[in-house]
Amino acid sequence: MTAPLRLFNSLTRELETFEPVHPGEARVYSCGPTVYNYPHIGNMRAYVFADVLGRTLSWKGYTLTHVINITDVGHLTDDADEGEDKLEKAARANAQSIWDIARHYTEAYWSDIKALNIRAPAHWSIATDYIEPMIEFANSIADRHCYQLETGLYFDTSTVADYGRLARAHTEEGEGRIEAVEGKRNAADFAIWRTTPPGETRQMEWDSPWGRGAPGWHLECSVMSGQLLGFPFDIHTGGIDHREIHHPNEIAQNQAFCCTGALSQPANSGARLWMHNNFLVERSGKMSKSSGEFLRLQLLIDRGYHPLAYRMMCLQAHYRSELEFSWEGLGAALTRLKRMVMAVQSVKARHAELGSASMAPAQAEGWTSKHVQGDEWGKLATPLTNFDEAMSEDLNTPVALTVLEEALAMKKVDPALKLAAVEAMDSVLGLGLLHLTRADLRLRPKDAAVSEAEIDAALARRKEARAAKDFATSDAIRDELAAQGVEVMDGDPLGWEWKL
Ligand SMILES: [Zn+2]
């Protein structure tokens, strides 16, 4: 028996048993990046979370349709609709076209997605590809739910039931920052279409029944999620910063569009479950903008950390807990990952040694919790059941990691079966444990003066000298390396051999 999948719904503040809208399917929408800058690793935490959610839904046997959007227009410098368009601003600052800016940062984001082993969604929906449907959506709700001001078409939040319920479930005042615009009927009302001010031209603007302008950011997500997944779909995800304004506004638009009532029926919001990951925090303050270091994945890589060490760091915390970033913590996550990789490699070596033919068949269609039920798993049945239970209980990755380590440490288990169990668990965790090697995980800062090949060559010479009991040469080589900043680590239990 596999455990029922229970997930925390931010809208009801309860753990709910997942029941798909369409039997056998799971349809998930995740708010994607606004592509005006490189993603901060804190932003990437949201996609690691959404990826683990998607992998868990696949593990539970659902056919997953995942959508992540790319916001290339309409997101103002303040979520609460104040300020200017983030992309227009970046384009002006860089004297580049907005399309070039969007393309550059979209590609940077995709490269981080790949480096973190995040599975590509079924659709990357790009906001500017959906302008027509956005205008149609706005048009269909305009009469009953909107009013026009000089600055654009505004959504009247008093026209839907329970406006702001999602935000109120998590904050005392229940309202985030709001834009002061003259003529607004309610403080929380927001623009769903922003008209270009007279005398101005924007790089991105379109004709609409409310004048030339651009869609509001909240409208974009309502339209793309509804178009690609159909209302109501199963799960909408995002960072907790979206609980205050962006998601309550999406929900209000969805209610208006679908003509649904009170949010006591969560599906009236457009999705059955709303899930949010907590922040990545950096308490030391060393990482502030003033130090000139922007905490993006490439900086971690430049400092010698494999990107999957960051994925490991994310998995070590529950997605609803704050995650504190520190270089020490990242180092510890890297060490933990390396221990796992080394354990897998020794199982592989034993497997090769035994020439064992009993390798449990790899699951071409992907592993599911059903594949790990049964007597053939022997002693591994317990960790596999525990793993399934941990992931099924609101994606408890910290416990799942411990279970995986316990399975790896088990004695007198057929190595073929153990490898299959690791493959099954890693299909959910996504650490790439069967493919990573110890060498992949070496710390190798970008600015290191000495190349890895040189170090390896020196170490090989040293090994020969030691074998010949020529300790003077061996010590000389060690000192030479030390002078170049390479510390030789004889007998290190983690087998690092050397570090810079
Ligand atoms: Zn969104």
XYZ file of C-alpha atoms and ligand atoms in Angstrom, residues 29 31 69 217 221 246-247 250, ligand 1:
9
model
C 1.226 26.023 -12.685
C 4.854 31.510 -11.300
C 5.698 31.165 -17.201
C 1.337 41.101 -14.264
C -0.715 34.365 -14.821
C -0.005 38.556 -6.730
C -1.932 35.395 -5.901
C -4.949 36.165 -9.650
Zn 2.263 34.509 -11.359
